[in-house]
Amino acid sequence: MISLLLACAAPPAPPAVPEPTRLPPPSWVLVGRASSDGLSTPTLQGGTARLGVGCAALNDTLHGHGPPCFVEEWRAGDGTVLVERAGARLRFDGVPGRTTWTPINGALAACLGDPLAVPPAADPGGQRTLERRTWVVALSGQNRCAIAGTLRLDATRDRADWSDLSAGGRPWSAGGREIAAATVRAEVRALVRSRWNELDEATRADALRSLAEDPDPDAARLLAEHGFDGKTR
């Protein structure tokens, strides 16, 4: 009878399987940096030599107006990532990396400038950090377009996420983009009014294109003043 009861009893429940642990993305820490612009905190031992003659040649070619060369070493636990940049060329841990992203265009590109600059967007409260293979560009709003929030840039692929950004206190996708664009247009008008004679031909052409698309009445006056009717040559 006991054997029969045991045979008819429900089998014991299998032991619970614990949920897999979700590890957070590694927080890389910048442990060394050397750059051609001298913004190297912390200093990377031997970094200046690693910049090499290629960086000097690039700066000569660009007449000092291009993005700086840099070498950065990032560390998480026992792992390290080495990032080496010379102008538009970048090596991210030995593989080709990105210095530009197609989605970063228009007003955002104008406001941000070099996405990998230190500090980003010349924002004294801004910071560029690294999570796995993603640059995390945090902006405090203390920049030319009052952009705040976090921009995420894939280090090796043409992917960017700006959904967390705002400008002038408005979300980027709900008025912020337009606020930033108006800021850029106003800067172009001011530049043309005060420094037209100092601008090179390429900069003048860019300024005229911006004025031709600017709905502000002052833009039309500036175009007429310089002999244009809203159409750039």
GROMACS .gro file of C-alpha atoms in nm:
model
  233
    1MET     CA    1   0.000   0.000   0.000
    2ILE     CA    2   0.280   0.243   0.086
    3SER     CA    3   0.453   0.162  -0.242
    4LEU     CA    4   0.128   0.225  -0.430
    5LEU     CA    5   0.073   0.562  -0.258
    6LEU     CA    6   0.428   0.669  -0.335
    7ALA     CA    7   0.386   0.570  -0.698
    8CYS     CA    8   0.067   0.775  -0.725
    9ALA     CA    9   0.211   1.084  -0.554
   10ALA     CA   10   0.296   1.384  -0.768
   11PRO     CA   11   0.664   1.404  -0.854
   12PRO     CA   12   0.856   1.669  -0.666
   13ALA     CA   13   0.886   2.004  -0.838
   14PRO     CA   14   1.217   2.056  -1.012
   15PRO     CA   15   1.449   2.298  -0.837
   16ALA     CA   16   1.411   2.657  -0.946
   17VAL     CA   17   1.661   2.770  -1.204
   18PRO     CA   18   1.809   3.105  -1.105
   19GLU     CA   19   1.772   3.393  -1.348
   20PRO     CA   20   2.091   3.455  -1.545
   21THR     CA   21   2.290   3.742  -1.407
   22ARG     CA   22   2.277   4.044  -1.634
   23LEU     CA   23   2.616   4.203  -1.628
   24PRO     CA   24   2.628   4.579  -1.683
   25PRO     CA   25   2.840   4.700  -1.972
   26PRO     CA   26   3.198   4.750  -1.863
   27SER     CA   27   3.280   5.105  -1.763
   28TRP     CA   28   3.610   5.181  -1.929
   29VAL     CA   29   3.834   5.426  -1.750
   30LEU     CA   30   4.069   5.657  -1.938
   31VAL     CA   31   4.413   5.581  -1.797
   32GLY     CA   32   4.629   5.768  -2.049
   33ARG     CA   33   4.604   6.023  -2.327
   34ALA     CA   34   4.840   6.213  -2.554
   35SER     CA   35   4.724   6.456  -2.820
   36SER     CA   36   4.868   6.705  -3.064
   37ASP     CA   37   4.665   6.987  -2.903
   38GLY     CA   38   4.821   6.926  -2.562
   39LEU     CA   39   4.492   6.826  -2.396
   40SER     CA   40   4.633   6.511  -2.242
   41THR     CA   41   4.487   6.431  -1.903
   42PRO     CA   42   4.590   6.184  -1.779
   43THR     CA   43   4.921   6.170  -1.959
   44LEU     CA   44   4.999   5.855  -2.156
   45GLN     CA   45   5.357   5.748  -2.101
   46GLY     CA   46   5.537   5.757  -2.435
   47GLY     CA   47   5.222   5.887  -2.599
   48THR     CA   48   5.386   6.186  -2.766
   49ALA     CA   49   5.627   5.957  -2.948
   50ARG     CA   50   5.338   5.732  -3.052
   51LEU     CA   51   5.169   6.024  -3.229
   52GLY     CA   52   5.458   6.000  -3.475
   53VAL     CA   53   5.560   6.194  -3.779
   54GLY     CA   54   5.229   6.115  -3.952
   55CYS     CA   55   5.048   6.344  -3.712
   56ALA     CA   56   5.290   6.630  -3.771
   57ALA     CA   57   5.259   6.585  -4.148
   58LEU     CA   58   4.879   6.582  -4.121
   59ASN     CA   59   4.877   6.905  -3.917
   60ASP     CA   60   5.101   7.071  -4.176
   61THR     CA   61   4.869   6.960  -4.457
   62LEU     CA   62   4.563   7.096  -4.275
   63HIS     CA   63   4.749   7.411  -4.166
   64GLY     CA   64   4.665   7.336  -3.806
   65HIS     CA   65   4.288   7.362  -3.863
   66GLY     CA   66   4.203   6.992  -3.864
   67PRO     CA   67   4.105   6.775  -3.568
   68PRO     CA   68   4.394   6.687  -3.340
   69CYS     CA   69   4.573   6.355  -3.343
   70PHE     CA   70   4.546   6.160  -3.021
   71VAL     CA   71   4.630   5.830  -2.857
   72GLU     CA   72   4.409   5.708  -2.571
   73GLU     CA   73   4.430   5.403  -2.348
   74TRP     CA   74   4.114   5.282  -2.175
   75ARG     CA   75   4.101   5.010  -1.912
   76ALA     CA   76   3.829   4.792  -1.756
   77GLY     CA   77   3.945   4.525  -1.514
   78ASP     CA   78   4.233   4.342  -1.681
   79GLY     CA   79   4.135   4.453  -2.031
   80THR     CA   80   4.261   4.753  -2.224
   81VAL     CA   81   4.152   4.934  -2.539
   82LEU     CA   82   4.388   5.153  -2.740
   83VAL     CA   83   4.244   5.428  -2.960
   84GLU     CA   84   4.472   5.604  -3.209
   85ARG     CA   85   4.352   5.891  -3.425
   86ALA     CA   86   4.509   6.095  -3.705
   87GLY     CA   87   4.258   6.329  -3.870
   88ALA     CA   88   3.977   6.126  -4.026
   89ARG     CA   89   4.160   5.797  -3.964
   90LEU     CA   90   4.112   5.612  -3.637
   91ARG     CA   91   4.209   5.269  -3.505
   92PHE     CA   92   3.991   5.133  -3.226
   93ASP     CA   93   4.171   4.849  -3.052
   94GLY     CA   94   4.344   4.758  -3.376
   95VAL     CA   95   4.042   4.777  -3.608
   96PRO     CA   96   3.924   5.073  -3.818
   97GLY     CA   97   3.708   5.307  -3.612
   98ARG     CA   98   3.492   5.607  -3.693
   99THR     CA   99   3.546   5.980  -3.657
  100THR     CA  100   3.224   6.082  -3.837
  101TRP     CA  101   2.870   5.942  -3.838
  102THR     CA  102   2.619   5.993  -4.119
  103PRO     CA  103   2.326   6.052  -3.879
  104ILE     CA  104   2.516   6.343  -3.722
  105ASN     CA  105   2.431   6.615  -3.974
  106GLY     CA  106   2.261   6.950  -4.008
  107ALA     CA  107   2.221   7.153  -3.691
  108LEU     CA  108   2.355   6.876  -3.469
  109ALA     CA  109   2.678   6.853  -3.668
  110ALA     CA  110   2.719   7.230  -3.665
  111CYS     CA  111   2.658   7.253  -3.291
  112LEU     CA  112   2.865   6.952  -3.195
  113GLY     CA  113   3.168   7.001  -3.416
  114ASP     CA  114   3.418   6.717  -3.384
  115PRO     CA  115   3.222   6.439  -3.204
  116LEU     CA  116   3.541   6.309  -3.039
  117ALA     CA  117   3.670   6.647  -2.920
  118VAL     CA  118   3.781   6.704  -2.562
  119PRO     CA  119   3.565   6.845  -2.417
  120PRO     CA  120   3.280   6.767  -2.658
  121ALA     CA  121   3.115   7.071  -2.819
  122ALA     CA  122   3.358   7.291  -2.619
  123ASP     CA  123   3.124   7.224  -2.326
  124PRO     CA  124   3.316   7.270  -1.998
  125GLY     CA  125   3.075   7.029  -1.831
  126GLY     CA  126   3.084   6.781  -2.118
  127GLN     CA  127   3.255   6.444  -2.113
  128ARG     CA  128   3.331   6.158  -2.352
  129THR     CA  129   3.343   5.810  -2.200
  130LEU     CA  130   3.343   5.454  -2.333
  131GLU     CA  131   3.103   5.162  -2.282
  132ARG     CA  132   3.203   4.848  -2.470
  133ARG     CA  133   3.235   4.978  -2.828
  134THR     CA  134   3.017   5.285  -2.782
  135TRP     CA  135   3.131   5.641  -2.721
  136VAL     CA  136   2.903   5.811  -2.470
  137VAL     CA  137   2.912   6.188  -2.520
  138ALA     CA  138   2.748   6.369  -2.227
  139LEU     CA  139   2.668   6.739  -2.267
  140SER     CA  140   2.574   6.975  -1.986
  141GLY     CA  141   2.409   7.250  -2.191
  142GLN     CA  142   2.704   7.489  -2.149
  143ASN     CA  143   2.772   7.501  -2.522
  144ARG     CA  144   2.693   7.720  -2.821
  145CYS     CA  145   2.353   7.555  -2.887
  146ALA     CA  146   2.258   7.482  -2.524
  147ILE     CA  147   2.246   7.108  -2.598
  148ALA     CA  148   2.219   6.878  -2.297
  149GLY     CA  149   2.187   6.504  -2.255
  150THR     CA  150   2.370   6.200  -2.387
  151LEU     CA  151   2.473   6.114  -2.741
  152ARG     CA  152   2.577   5.754  -2.809
  153LEU     CA  153   2.810   5.681  -3.101
  154ASP     CA  154   2.910   5.333  -3.216
  155ALA     CA  155   3.290   5.338  -3.222
  156THR     CA  156   3.326   5.116  -3.530
  157ARG     CA  157   2.992   5.136  -3.716
  158ASP     CA  158   2.785   5.420  -3.864
  159ARG     CA  159   2.531   5.423  -3.583
  160ALA     CA  160   2.430   5.711  -3.356
  161ASP     CA  161   2.156   5.761  -3.098
  162TRP     CA  162   2.062   6.118  -3.002
  163SER     CA  163   1.721   6.039  -2.854
  164ASP     CA  164   1.831   6.165  -2.510
  165LEU     CA  165   1.941   6.510  -2.632
  166SER     CA  166   1.764   6.839  -2.577
  167ALA     CA  167   1.837   7.196  -2.686
  168GLY     CA  168   1.721   7.507  -2.506
  169GLY     CA  169   1.528   7.286  -2.267
  170ARG     CA  170   1.327   7.115  -2.542
  171PRO     CA  171   1.369   6.750  -2.646
  172TRP     CA  172   1.567   6.725  -2.970
  173SER     CA  173   1.276   6.562  -3.156
  174ALA     CA  174   1.015   6.802  -3.012
  175GLY     CA  175   1.147   7.148  -3.090
  176GLY     CA  176   1.508   7.115  -2.978
  177ARG     CA  177   1.640   7.062  -3.330
  178GLU     CA  178   1.467   7.380  -3.448
  179ILE     CA  179   1.608   7.580  -3.155
  180ALA     CA  180   1.958   7.460  -3.235
  181ALA     CA  181   1.915   7.535  -3.606
  182ALA     CA  182   1.799   7.890  -3.526
  183THR     CA  183   2.107   7.937  -3.308
  184VAL     CA  184   2.336   7.826  -3.591
  185ARG     CA  185   2.162   8.053  -3.844
  186ALA     CA  186   2.196   8.352  -3.611
  187GLU     CA  187   2.568   8.280  -3.572
  188VAL     CA  188   2.612   8.268  -3.949
  189ARG     CA  189   2.439   8.604  -3.990
  190ALA     CA  190   2.664   8.755  -3.722
  191LEU     CA  191   2.972   8.605  -3.887
  192VAL     CA  192   2.884   8.749  -4.228
  193ARG     CA  193   2.812   9.092  -4.081
  194SER     CA  194   3.132   9.121  -3.879
  195ARG     CA  195   3.398   8.907  -4.049
  196TRP     CA  196   3.310   8.865  -4.416
  197ASN     CA  197   3.644   9.002  -4.538
  198GLU     CA  198   3.833   8.750  -4.323
  199LEU     CA  199   3.654   8.442  -4.455
  200ASP     CA  200   3.807   8.210  -4.713
  201GLU     CA  201   3.614   8.112  -5.025
  202ALA     CA  202   3.490   7.779  -4.888
  203THR     CA  203   3.359   7.940  -4.569
  204ARG     CA  204   3.192   8.218  -4.768
  205ALA     CA  205   3.017   7.961  -4.987
  206ASP     CA  206   2.891   7.773  -4.680
  207ALA     CA  207   2.770   8.098  -4.525
  208LEU     CA  208   2.584   8.199  -4.838
  209ARG     CA  209   2.414   7.860  -4.860
  210SER     CA  210   2.300   7.903  -4.500
  211LEU     CA  211   2.173   8.256  -4.568
  212ALA     CA  212   1.981   8.138  -4.875
  213GLU     CA  213   1.789   7.890  -4.656
  214ASP     CA  214   1.744   8.131  -4.363
  215PRO     CA  215   1.388   8.271  -4.327
  216ASP     CA  216   1.507   8.565  -4.116
  217PRO     CA  217   1.464   8.896  -4.311
  218ASP     CA  218   1.819   8.992  -4.212
  219ALA     CA  219   1.952   8.699  -4.416
  220ALA     CA  220   1.796   8.838  -4.737
  221ARG     CA  221   1.946   9.180  -4.662
  222LEU     CA  222   2.290   9.027  -4.616
  223LEU     CA  223   2.262   8.835  -4.943
  224ALA     CA  224   2.164   9.152  -5.128
  225GLU     CA  225   2.443   9.345  -4.961
  226HIS     CA  226   2.696   9.100  -5.101
  227GLY     CA  227   2.545   9.103  -5.447
  228PHE     CA  228   2.341   8.781  -5.426
  229ASP     CA  229   1.969   8.729  -5.471
  230GLY     CA  230   1.940   8.414  -5.259
  231LYS     CA  231   2.119   8.183  -5.502
  232THR     CA  232   2.473   8.074  -5.426
  233ARG     CA  233   2.729   8.039  -5.700
   0.00000   0.00000   0.00000
